[in-house]
């Protein structure tokens, strides 16, 4: 969906997928968190899509952190299955956050639903669910830690990569760094600290090392 | 360089490139701005690398906006040639911003230098240079608008895409949107406005449309 810009209205055309056995086919690396579209369904097979971060924990295992109160967590807890869909299309992310995707945006694969036209998707079955209470600067929230096993991994010709925010956090920090002379040091530090949190949460070793170097250089530049 | 994580020390291994005739081979789209590594050299062929935004303006034309005072602008104005290098490696972006890349990070191609191990690169020859004074919230700065023509487009097996911050601006805005209840409306609006500036500067029509929808939804959510 990212390559060929589909028309805004009307459903995306069906895409052919090649079957792979594990997440290496999507170049997903253990320890990185990817922004994906998770598709779930209720007992009547009514589909639901939401942007969800998916942590890769192995060649065929992922962990999701699902906040209470979404359709996604309800469906996942209810039937123990979902698909993880890879796209770089900003309008899919936007429409599934601001409202619901149209029904014709879902497609069947075996007894799963997936995002029609996705660059790739994989089926997943829940292995364990742990409920915990998270306390952070946004307050207290109930969180379900869902461990799941990937089944069929399906990749289309249009697949380029799964979306990882690590490199963007580094780029944002570098741009902030090159403008440091013109910035309020407090605002700058807060911005870099936020990007460091993102890189540590989603990134791999090279993103984390990059942030370490940037923070070090910045401290000697503005102090 | 993005796929195979090269060792931190030591030069990256040489990579084989396939030759293409224009920027379509890198899926660069007219109107989008990509974050790349521009490699230049002085009269003694001493290489220099810097992260530079490259606006694609056609199948074989690009525009660079170069601020006064960098080695890059000096070299480009001096010899009218450079290479644009595609990588997703956070440490290359970081090290070329914070300091200089080691000499062995440059490789020869015809009479050009390029970034060794880059996922792709293309040679470029300056067509025109226009000097202007830019006034923005950071003050007044002298800017060179450099129009250039792409020559040989070289792509390695590791190439996935050129880095565009558009999708990232949309994702950041959506995450801010989903946390709107817990945020200071002023801070939130400023953040979204900044991401809208990024999307308008670097993105394509789908990123711009996504930002329009997010801002509209946000305004009815927080007002
Ligand atoms: C990029 C992005 C990543 C997100 N990741 C998560 C996540 O990991 N867990 C979660 O519970 N919500 C996450 N959200 C928020 C949900 O997508 C949001 O609450 C959505 O409205 C839920 O929709 P639903 O009720 O249809 O399931 C994310 C949102 C965005 C934009
Ligand atoms: C992601 C990114 C994009 C940048 N884009 C530009 C640009 O388009 N034009 C520019 O003059 N400087 C840009 N910069 C700043 C230069 O990279 C920076 O000034 C660098 O130190 C110049 O190095 P040099 O003196 O070796 O040329 C950018 C920096 C980053 C991190």
Short mmCIF file of C-alpha atoms and ligand atoms in Angstrom, two decimals:
data_model
loop_
_atom_site.label_atom_id
_atom_site.label_comp_id
_atom_site.label_asym_id
_atom_site.label_seq_id
_atom_site.Cartn_x
_atom_site.Cartn_y
_atom_site.Cartn_z
CA UNK A 1 0.00 0.00 0.00
CA UNK A 2 2.94 2.27 0.52
CA UNK A 3 4.37 1.98 -2.96
CA UNK A 4 1.35 2.25 -5.20
CA UNK A 5 -0.71 5.07 -3.79
CA UNK A 6 -4.16 3.65 -3.77
CA UNK A 7 -7.13 5.89 -4.35
CA UNK A 8 -8.52 7.45 -1.23
CA UNK A 9 -11.98 6.08 -1.75
CA UNK A 10 -12.72 2.52 -2.76
CA UNK A 11 -11.11 -0.57 -1.40
CA UNK A 12 -7.49 -1.41 -2.17
CA UNK A 13 -7.02 -4.17 -4.68
CA UNK A 14 -6.16 -7.68 -3.52
CA UNK A 15 -2.47 -8.39 -3.33
CA UNK A 16 -0.55 -11.63 -3.76
CA UNK A 17 1.42 -12.87 -0.79
CA UNK A 18 4.32 -15.27 -0.50
CA UNK A 19 4.36 -17.52 2.55
CA UNK A 20 7.35 -17.52 4.91
CA UNK A 21 8.03 -19.44 8.05
CA UNK A 22 9.18 -16.74 10.45
CA UNK A 23 9.68 -13.05 11.19
CA UNK A 24 13.13 -12.97 9.64
CA UNK A 25 11.30 -12.67 6.31
CA UNK A 26 10.11 -9.24 7.52
CA UNK A 27 13.58 -8.38 8.85
CA UNK A 28 12.08 -7.95 12.29
CA UNK A 29 14.82 -8.06 14.91
CA UNK A 30 14.56 -9.29 18.46
CA UNK A 31 14.38 -6.38 20.91
CA UNK A 32 12.92 -3.87 18.45
CA UNK A 33 9.37 -2.56 18.63
CA UNK A 34 7.48 -1.96 15.38
CA UNK A 35 4.45 0.22 14.74
CA UNK A 36 1.92 -2.02 13.03
CA UNK A 37 -1.80 -2.35 12.44
CA UNK A 38 -3.26 -5.11 14.60
CA UNK A 39 -6.45 -6.61 13.19
CA UNK A 40 -8.88 -8.42 15.48
CA UNK A 41 -12.52 -9.55 15.20
CA UNK A 42 -15.47 -10.28 17.43
CA UNK A 43 -17.67 -13.39 17.59
CA UNK A 44 -19.53 -12.30 14.46
CA UNK A 45 -16.24 -11.81 12.55
CA UNK A 46 -16.66 -8.03 12.51
CA UNK A 47 -13.14 -6.72 11.97
CA UNK A 48 -11.31 -4.04 13.92
CA UNK A 49 -7.98 -2.36 13.17
CA UNK A 50 -5.78 -0.28 15.45
CA UNK A 51 -2.17 0.93 15.43
CA UNK A 52 -0.31 -1.15 18.01
CA UNK A 53 3.35 -1.45 18.88
CA UNK A 54 4.63 -5.00 18.46
CA UNK A 55 7.83 -6.03 20.22
CA UNK A 56 9.76 -8.74 18.43
CA UNK A 57 11.09 -11.19 21.02
CA UNK A 58 12.32 -13.98 18.75
CA UNK A 59 12.04 -15.58 15.31
CA UNK A 60 8.36 -16.35 15.84
CA UNK A 61 7.40 -14.61 19.08
CA UNK A 62 6.07 -11.13 19.81
CA UNK A 63 4.80 -9.22 22.82
CA UNK A 64 2.02 -6.64 22.79
CA UNK A 65 1.26 -4.13 25.54
CA UNK A 66 -2.45 -3.48 25.39
CA UNK A 67 -4.14 -0.76 27.39
CA UNK A 68 -7.53 -1.38 28.92
CA UNK A 69 -10.53 -0.01 27.11
CA UNK A 70 -9.83 -0.67 23.46
CA UNK A 71 -11.68 -2.95 21.10
CA UNK A 72 -8.35 -4.58 20.33
CA UNK A 73 -7.71 -5.80 23.87
CA UNK A 74 -11.31 -6.97 24.20
CA UNK A 75 -11.12 -9.04 21.00
CA UNK A 76 -7.66 -10.43 21.73
CA UNK A 77 -8.63 -11.57 25.22
CA UNK A 78 -11.87 -12.97 23.89
CA UNK A 79 -10.60 -15.17 21.07
CA UNK A 80 -6.85 -15.39 21.48
CA UNK A 81 -6.02 -14.63 17.87
CA UNK A 82 -5.11 -11.65 15.74
CA UNK A 83 -3.02 -10.60 12.77
CA UNK A 84 -0.16 -8.13 12.73
CA UNK A 85 -0.16 -6.04 9.55
CA UNK A 86 2.72 -4.09 8.08
CA UNK A 87 2.04 -0.87 6.16
CA UNK A 88 3.70 2.52 5.73
CA UNK A 89 0.49 4.21 4.63
CA UNK A 90 -0.16 7.32 6.77
CA UNK A 91 -3.89 7.29 6.03
CA UNK A 92 -4.34 3.73 7.30
CA UNK A 93 -2.65 4.66 10.57
CA UNK A 94 -4.68 7.85 10.76
CA UNK A 95 -8.11 6.45 9.93
CA UNK A 96 -7.72 3.46 12.26
CA UNK A 97 -6.76 5.81 15.10
CA UNK A 98 -9.37 8.51 14.56
CA UNK A 99 -12.24 6.12 13.80
CA UNK A 100 -12.93 2.74 12.25
CA UNK A 101 -11.75 1.38 8.94
CA UNK A 102 -14.43 0.50 6.41
CA UNK A 103 -15.49 -3.13 6.41
CA UNK A 104 -14.04 -3.71 2.94
CA UNK A 105 -10.56 -2.92 4.29
CA UNK A 106 -10.51 -6.40 5.86
CA UNK A 107 -9.73 -9.57 4.01
CA UNK A 108 -9.94 -13.24 5.03
CA UNK A 109 -6.96 -15.53 5.37
CA UNK A 110 -7.85 -19.01 6.70
CA UNK A 111 -9.95 -18.19 9.77
CA UNK A 112 -8.16 -14.88 10.37
CA UNK A 113 -8.88 -11.36 9.19
CA UNK A 114 -6.10 -9.10 7.95
CA UNK A 115 -5.68 -5.66 6.47
CA UNK A 116 -6.44 -5.75 2.77
CA UNK A 117 -3.50 -4.57 0.72
CA UNK A 118 -1.02 -4.65 3.61
CA UNK A 119 2.64 -4.93 2.56
CA UNK A 120 2.89 -7.98 4.83
CA UNK A 121 1.02 -9.62 7.69
CA UNK A 122 1.35 -12.55 10.04
CA UNK A 123 -1.13 -14.60 12.01
CA UNK A 124 -0.63 -14.77 15.77
CA UNK A 125 -1.97 -16.92 18.59
CA UNK A 126 -1.88 -15.79 22.20
CA UNK A 127 0.45 -17.82 24.43
CA UNK A 128 0.01 -15.93 27.70
CA UNK A 129 -1.58 -12.80 29.13
CA UNK A 130 -0.39 -10.99 32.21
CA UNK A 131 -2.26 -8.07 33.67
CA UNK A 132 -0.36 -5.30 35.37
CA UNK A 133 -0.77 -1.74 36.50
CA UNK A 134 1.57 0.78 34.90
CA UNK A 135 2.47 4.02 36.62
CA UNK A 136 4.10 6.72 34.52
CA UNK A 137 3.89 10.47 33.94
CA UNK A 138 0.45 9.98 32.41
CA UNK A 139 -0.89 8.41 35.62
CA UNK A 140 -1.96 4.87 36.39
CA UNK A 141 -3.27 2.50 33.77
CA UNK A 142 -4.15 -1.15 33.45
CA UNK A 143 -2.07 -2.96 30.91
CA UNK A 144 -2.22 -6.45 29.42
CA UNK A 145 1.10 -7.97 28.46
CA UNK A 146 0.19 -10.36 25.65
CA UNK A 147 2.80 -12.88 24.49
CA UNK A 148 1.97 -14.49 21.18
CA UNK A 149 3.40 -16.89 18.64
CA UNK A 150 3.56 -15.98 14.95
CA UNK A 151 2.09 -18.55 12.55
CA UNK A 152 2.01 -17.86 8.83
CA UNK A 153 4.12 -14.94 7.69
CA UNK A 154 2.85 -13.45 4.42
CA UNK A 155 4.83 -10.93 2.38
CA UNK A 156 3.75 -8.96 -0.68
CA UNK A 157 5.96 -7.57 -3.45
CA UNK A 158 5.36 -4.06 -2.02
CA UNK A 159 6.98 -4.93 1.31
CA UNK A 160 9.96 -2.71 2.20
CA UNK A 161 10.22 -2.79 5.98
CA UNK A 162 8.25 -2.76 9.19
CA UNK A 163 8.01 0.71 10.71
CA UNK A 164 10.45 1.34 13.54
CA UNK A 165 10.70 4.80 15.11
CA UNK A 166 14.31 4.39 16.26
CA UNK A 167 16.05 6.01 13.31
CA UNK A 168 13.57 8.91 13.37
CA UNK A 169 14.27 9.59 17.03
CA UNK A 170 17.97 9.80 16.17
CA UNK A 171 17.35 12.11 13.18
CA UNK A 172 15.09 14.39 15.24
CA UNK A 173 17.75 14.60 17.94
CA UNK A 174 20.47 15.41 15.42
CA UNK A 175 18.39 18.17 13.87
CA UNK A 176 17.76 19.58 17.35
CA UNK A 177 21.50 19.30 18.02
CA UNK A 178 22.47 21.29 14.89
CA UNK A 179 20.06 24.05 15.98
CA UNK A 180 21.20 24.06 19.59
CA UNK A 181 22.57 27.64 19.41
CA UNK A 182 19.10 28.94 18.59
CA UNK A 183 17.23 26.89 21.17
CA UNK A 184 16.19 27.23 24.78
CA UNK A 185 18.48 24.70 26.53
CA UNK A 186 15.63 23.47 28.73
CA UNK A 187 13.32 22.80 25.80
CA UNK A 188 16.17 21.20 23.88
CA UNK A 189 17.10 18.87 26.77
CA UNK A 190 13.48 17.83 27.27
CA UNK A 191 13.12 17.09 23.55
CA UNK A 192 16.29 15.00 23.42
CA UNK A 193 15.29 13.16 26.61
CA UNK A 194 11.95 12.28 24.99
CA UNK A 195 13.70 11.02 21.84
CA UNK A 196 16.07 8.99 24.02
CA UNK A 197 13.07 7.34 25.67
CA UNK A 198 11.70 6.46 22.23
CA UNK A 199 15.04 5.06 21.03
CA UNK A 200 15.46 2.95 24.17
CA UNK A 201 11.92 1.63 23.89
CA UNK A 202 11.82 0.77 20.19
CA UNK A 203 15.36 0.84 18.86
CA UNK A 204 18.25 -1.56 18.44
CA UNK A 205 21.82 -1.23 19.74
CA UNK A 206 22.92 1.25 17.05
CA UNK A 207 20.07 3.68 17.81
CA UNK A 208 20.81 3.49 21.54
CA UNK A 209 24.52 4.08 20.96
CA UNK A 210 23.72 7.00 18.62
CA UNK A 211 21.58 8.65 21.32
CA UNK A 212 24.35 8.16 23.88
CA UNK A 213 26.80 9.98 21.59
CA UNK A 214 24.34 12.78 20.82
CA UNK A 215 23.55 13.42 24.49
CA UNK A 216 27.23 13.47 25.36
CA UNK A 217 28.06 15.92 22.55
CA UNK A 218 25.10 18.10 23.46
CA UNK A 219 26.06 18.34 27.10
CA UNK A 220 29.51 19.63 26.21
CA UNK A 221 28.01 22.00 23.62
CA UNK A 222 25.42 23.71 25.84
CA UNK A 223 27.03 23.55 29.28
CA UNK B 1 24.56 -0.82 5.96
CA UNK B 2 21.16 -0.91 7.59
CA UNK B 3 20.59 -4.61 7.17
CA UNK B 4 23.93 -6.11 8.11
CA UNK B 5 25.06 -4.32 11.25
CA UNK B 6 28.67 -3.61 10.54
CA UNK B 7 31.16 -3.53 13.34
CA UNK B 8 31.52 -0.20 15.03
CA UNK B 9 35.20 0.04 14.40
CA UNK B 10 36.83 -0.85 11.11
CA UNK B 11 35.64 0.11 7.69
CA UNK B 12 32.49 -1.39 6.21
CA UNK B 13 33.09 -3.98 3.53
CA UNK B 14 32.76 -3.03 -0.12
CA UNK B 15 29.32 -3.59 -1.57
CA UNK B 16 28.25 -4.45 -5.11
CA UNK B 17 26.02 -1.94 -6.85
CA UNK B 18 23.69 -2.25 -9.78
CA UNK B 19 23.51 0.72 -12.12
CA UNK B 20 20.16 2.41 -12.85
CA UNK B 21 19.27 5.33 -15.00
CA UNK B 22 17.14 7.47 -12.71
CA UNK B 23 15.76 8.10 -9.23
CA UNK B 24 12.75 5.87 -9.76
CA UNK B 25 15.11 2.99 -8.96
CA UNK B 26 15.30 4.44 -5.44
CA UNK B 27 11.53 5.03 -5.34
CA UNK B 28 12.20 8.71 -4.77
CA UNK B 29 9.07 10.71 -5.54
CA UNK B 30 8.87 14.22 -6.87
CA UNK B 31 7.96 16.68 -4.11
CA UNK B 32 9.32 14.59 -1.24
CA UNK B 33 12.43 15.50 0.73
CA UNK B 34 14.76 12.71 1.86
CA UNK B 35 17.35 12.73 4.63
CA UNK B 36 20.58 11.54 3.03
CA UNK B 37 24.32 11.72 3.47
CA UNK B 38 25.85 14.13 0.96
CA UNK B 39 29.50 13.39 0.19
CA UNK B 40 31.76 16.13 -1.19
CA UNK B 41 35.50 16.59 -1.55
CA UNK B 42 38.04 19.37 -1.78
CA UNK B 43 40.76 19.97 -4.40
CA UNK B 44 42.94 17.28 -2.83
CA UNK B 45 40.06 14.76 -2.91
CA UNK B 46 39.70 14.80 0.88
CA UNK B 47 36.18 13.56 1.47
CA UNK B 48 33.49 15.12 3.64
CA UNK B 49 30.11 13.71 4.66
CA UNK B 50 27.11 15.51 6.15
CA UNK B 51 23.42 14.74 6.62
CA UNK B 52 21.55 16.87 4.09
CA UNK B 53 17.90 16.98 3.02
CA UNK B 54 17.50 16.30 -0.69
CA UNK B 55 14.30 17.35 -2.43
CA UNK B 56 13.36 15.18 -5.38
CA UNK B 57 12.07 17.43 -8.16
CA UNK B 58 11.90 14.96 -11.04
CA UNK B 59 13.21 11.64 -12.37
CA UNK B 60 16.77 12.91 -12.42
CA UNK B 61 16.71 16.27 -10.67
CA UNK B 62 17.11 17.29 -7.05
CA UNK B 63 17.33 20.50 -5.05
CA UNK B 64 19.48 21.06 -1.96
CA UNK B 65 19.13 23.92 0.50
CA UNK B 66 22.59 24.54 1.89
CA UNK B 67 23.25 26.87 4.79
CA UNK B 68 26.32 29.05 4.80
CA UNK B 69 29.29 27.91 6.82
CA UNK B 70 29.48 24.17 6.20
CA UNK B 71 32.21 22.24 4.45
CA UNK B 72 29.49 20.78 2.23
CA UNK B 73 28.42 24.11 0.73
CA UNK B 74 32.04 25.16 0.29
CA UNK B 75 32.92 21.98 -1.61
CA UNK B 76 29.74 21.97 -3.70
CA UNK B 77 30.21 25.59 -4.78
CA UNK B 78 33.87 24.95 -5.44
CA UNK B 79 33.66 21.91 -7.72
CA UNK B 80 30.01 21.53 -8.70
CA UNK B 81 29.80 17.83 -7.95
CA UNK B 82 28.75 15.59 -5.11
CA UNK B 83 27.13 12.25 -4.36
CA UNK B 84 23.88 11.64 -2.52
CA UNK B 85 24.10 8.54 -0.34
CA UNK B 86 21.22 6.52 1.07
CA UNK B 87 21.60 4.81 4.43
CA UNK B 88 19.40 4.06 7.43
CA UNK B 89 22.34 3.66 9.79
CA UNK B 90 21.89 5.90 12.85
CA UNK B 91 25.63 5.93 13.61
CA UNK B 92 26.54 7.25 10.16
CA UNK B 93 24.07 10.10 10.58
CA UNK B 94 25.33 10.73 14.10
CA UNK B 95 29.05 10.61 13.46
CA UNK B 96 28.84 12.80 10.35
CA UNK B 97 26.87 15.41 12.33
CA UNK B 98 28.94 15.42 15.51
CA UNK B 99 32.30 15.25 13.77
CA UNK B 100 33.98 13.86 10.68
CA UNK B 101 33.79 10.36 9.26
CA UNK B 102 37.04 8.42 9.05
CA UNK B 103 38.80 8.63 5.72
CA UNK B 104 38.21 4.93 5.02
CA UNK B 105 34.46 5.56 5.04
CA UNK B 106 34.79 7.05 1.55
CA UNK B 107 35.07 5.07 -1.62
CA UNK B 108 35.82 6.08 -5.21
CA UNK B 109 33.38 5.79 -8.07
CA UNK B 110 34.67 7.24 -11.36
CA UNK B 111 35.89 10.70 -10.29
CA UNK B 112 33.40 10.93 -7.43
CA UNK B 113 33.61 9.95 -3.78
CA UNK B 114 30.73 8.17 -2.08
CA UNK B 115 29.93 6.66 1.30
CA UNK B 116 31.42 3.20 1.52
CA UNK B 117 28.76 0.58 2.18
CA UNK B 118 25.82 2.91 1.47
CA UNK B 119 22.57 1.15 0.52
CA UNK B 120 22.52 3.29 -2.62
CA UNK B 121 24.08 6.45 -3.99
CA UNK B 122 23.88 8.67 -7.04
CA UNK B 123 26.28 11.10 -8.63
CA UNK B 124 25.10 14.68 -9.08
CA UNK B 125 26.25 17.71 -11.04
CA UNK B 126 25.21 21.22 -10.12
CA UNK B 127 22.95 22.92 -12.67
CA UNK B 128 22.33 26.22 -10.90
CA UNK B 129 22.91 27.96 -7.58
CA UNK B 130 20.77 30.73 -6.18
CA UNK B 131 21.69 32.58 -3.03
CA UNK B 132 18.97 33.86 -0.76
CA UNK B 133 18.40 35.08 2.75
CA UNK B 134 15.97 33.05 4.79
CA UNK B 135 14.10 34.54 7.72
CA UNK B 136 12.41 32.17 10.13
CA UNK B 137 11.94 31.67 13.86
CA UNK B 138 15.66 30.89 14.14
CA UNK B 139 16.62 34.28 12.75
CA UNK B 140 18.22 35.27 9.46
CA UNK B 141 20.48 32.93 7.52
CA UNK B 142 22.14 32.79 4.13
CA UNK B 143 21.02 29.87 2.06
CA UNK B 144 22.18 28.42 -1.26
CA UNK B 145 19.50 26.79 -3.35
CA UNK B 146 21.41 24.23 -5.38
CA UNK B 147 19.69 22.53 -8.30
CA UNK B 148 21.46 19.45 -9.57
CA UNK B 149 21.08 16.65 -12.08
CA UNK B 150 21.50 13.01 -11.06
CA UNK B 151 23.90 10.96 -13.17
CA UNK B 152 24.58 7.32 -12.30
CA UNK B 153 22.17 5.79 -9.81
CA UNK B 154 23.74 2.86 -7.95
CA UNK B 155 21.74 0.49 -5.78
CA UNK B 156 22.97 -2.29 -3.50
CA UNK B 157 21.12 -5.43 -2.44
CA UNK B 158 20.70 -3.90 1.04
CA UNK B 159 18.66 -0.95 -0.29
CA UNK B 160 15.18 -0.70 1.23
CA UNK B 161 14.18 2.96 0.94
CA UNK B 162 15.42 6.49 1.21
CA UNK B 163 14.63 8.06 4.58
CA UNK B 164 11.59 10.32 4.58
CA UNK B 165 10.35 11.84 7.83
CA UNK B 166 6.74 12.20 6.64
CA UNK B 167 5.32 8.96 8.04
CA UNK B 168 7.14 9.58 11.29
CA UNK B 169 5.54 13.02 11.69
CA UNK B 170 2.14 11.40 11.22
CA UNK B 171 2.86 8.60 13.74
CA UNK B 172 4.13 11.10 16.32
CA UNK B 173 1.01 13.19 15.88
CA UNK B 174 -1.25 10.16 16.25
CA UNK B 175 0.48 9.08 19.44
CA UNK B 176 0.10 12.63 20.78
CA UNK B 177 -3.56 12.51 19.73
CA UNK B 178 -4.26 9.26 21.62
CA UNK B 179 -2.74 10.84 24.75
CA UNK B 180 -4.56 14.14 24.37
CA UNK B 181 -6.57 13.70 27.60
CA UNK B 182 -3.36 13.62 29.63
CA UNK B 183 -1.66 16.53 27.87
CA UNK B 184 -1.46 20.26 28.24
CA UNK B 185 -3.48 21.50 25.22
CA UNK B 186 -0.93 24.22 24.49
CA UNK B 187 2.01 21.83 24.43
CA UNK B 188 -0.01 19.37 22.38
CA UNK B 189 -1.00 21.99 19.79
CA UNK B 190 2.60 23.20 19.47
CA UNK B 191 3.83 19.61 18.97
CA UNK B 192 1.24 18.85 16.31
CA UNK B 193 1.95 22.18 14.57
CA UNK B 194 5.64 21.26 14.43
CA UNK B 195 4.86 17.82 13.00
CA UNK B 196 2.56 19.46 10.45
CA UNK B 197 5.44 21.69 9.34
CA UNK B 198 7.61 18.59 8.92
CA UNK B 199 4.93 16.72 6.94
CA UNK B 200 4.34 19.71 4.65
CA UNK B 201 8.05 20.17 4.07
CA UNK B 202 9.07 16.56 3.42
CA UNK B 203 5.92 14.53 2.84
CA UNK B 204 3.73 13.51 -0.05
CA UNK B 205 -0.01 14.04 -0.51
CA UNK B 206 -1.01 11.19 1.82
CA UNK B 207 1.05 12.54 4.73
CA UNK B 208 -0.38 16.02 4.21
CA UNK B 209 -3.93 14.70 4.08
CA UNK B 210 -3.30 12.59 7.21
CA UNK B 211 -2.13 15.68 9.13
CA UNK B 212 -5.20 17.60 7.98
CA UNK B 213 -7.47 14.88 9.38
CA UNK B 214 -5.52 14.64 12.65
CA UNK B 215 -5.63 18.39 13.26
CA UNK B 216 -9.35 18.51 12.53
CA UNK B 217 -10.06 15.58 14.90
CA UNK B 218 -7.85 17.10 17.57
CA UNK B 219 -9.55 20.46 17.45
CA UNK B 220 -12.95 18.90 18.06
CA UNK B 221 -11.47 16.70 20.82
CA UNK B 222 -9.79 19.40 22.89
CA UNK B 223 -11.98 22.43 22.26
C1 LIG C 1 1.58 4.48 16.49
C2 LIG C 1 0.63 4.04 17.57
C3 LIG C 1 0.97 2.98 18.40
C4 LIG C 1 0.10 2.53 19.38
N1 LIG C 1 0.47 1.48 20.17
C5 LIG C 1 -0.39 1.02 21.11
C6 LIG C 1 -0.03 -0.10 21.93
O1 LIG C 1 1.06 -0.68 21.80
N2 LIG C 1 -0.93 -0.53 22.86
C7 LIG C 1 -2.15 0.07 23.03
O2 LIG C 1 -2.93 -0.38 23.87
N3 LIG C 1 -2.52 1.15 22.27
C8 LIG C 1 -1.66 1.63 21.32
N4 LIG C 1 -2.02 2.71 20.55
C9 LIG C 1 -3.33 3.34 20.77
C10 LIG C 1 -4.45 2.59 20.06
O3 LIG C 1 -4.18 2.43 18.67
C11 LIG C 1 -5.75 3.40 20.20
O4 LIG C 1 -6.13 3.37 21.54
C12 LIG C 1 -6.86 2.90 19.32
O5 LIG C 1 -7.88 3.88 19.29
C13 LIG C 1 -7.50 1.61 19.80
O6 LIG C 1 -8.52 1.27 18.87
P1 LIG C 1 -9.58 0.13 19.11
O7 LIG C 1 -10.51 0.57 20.22
O8 LIG C 1 -10.26 0.00 17.78
O9 LIG C 1 -8.82 -1.12 19.49
C14 LIG C 1 -1.15 3.18 19.57
C15 LIG C 1 -1.48 4.24 18.74
C16 LIG C 1 -0.61 4.69 17.76
C17 LIG C 1 -1.01 5.84 16.90
C1 LIG C 2 18.88 15.05 9.28
C2 LIG C 2 19.67 16.31 8.99
C3 LIG C 2 19.40 17.03 7.85
C4 LIG C 2 20.13 18.18 7.53
N1 LIG C 2 19.84 18.86 6.38
C5 LIG C 2 20.56 19.97 6.07
C6 LIG C 2 20.30 20.68 4.86
O1 LIG C 2 19.40 20.31 4.09
N2 LIG C 2 21.07 21.77 4.58
C7 LIG C 2 22.07 22.18 5.42
O2 LIG C 2 22.73 23.17 5.09
N3 LIG C 2 22.34 21.53 6.58
C8 LIG C 2 21.62 20.43 6.92
N4 LIG C 2 21.89 19.76 8.08
C9 LIG C 2 22.98 20.24 8.94
C10 LIG C 2 24.33 19.76 8.49
O3 LIG C 2 24.37 18.35 8.35
C11 LIG C 2 25.38 20.18 9.53
O4 LIG C 2 25.48 21.57 9.52
C12 LIG C 2 26.74 19.54 9.30
O5 LIG C 2 27.50 19.70 10.47
C13 LIG C 2 27.50 20.14 8.15
O6 LIG C 2 28.74 19.43 8.08
P1 LIG C 2 29.95 19.88 7.13
O7 LIG C 2 30.51 21.15 7.70
O8 LIG C 2 30.89 18.72 7.22
O9 LIG C 2 29.40 20.09 5.75
C14 LIG C 2 21.15 18.63 8.40
C15 LIG C 2 21.42 17.89 9.57
C16 LIG C 2 20.70 16.75 9.87
C17 LIG C 2 21.00 16.00 11.13
#
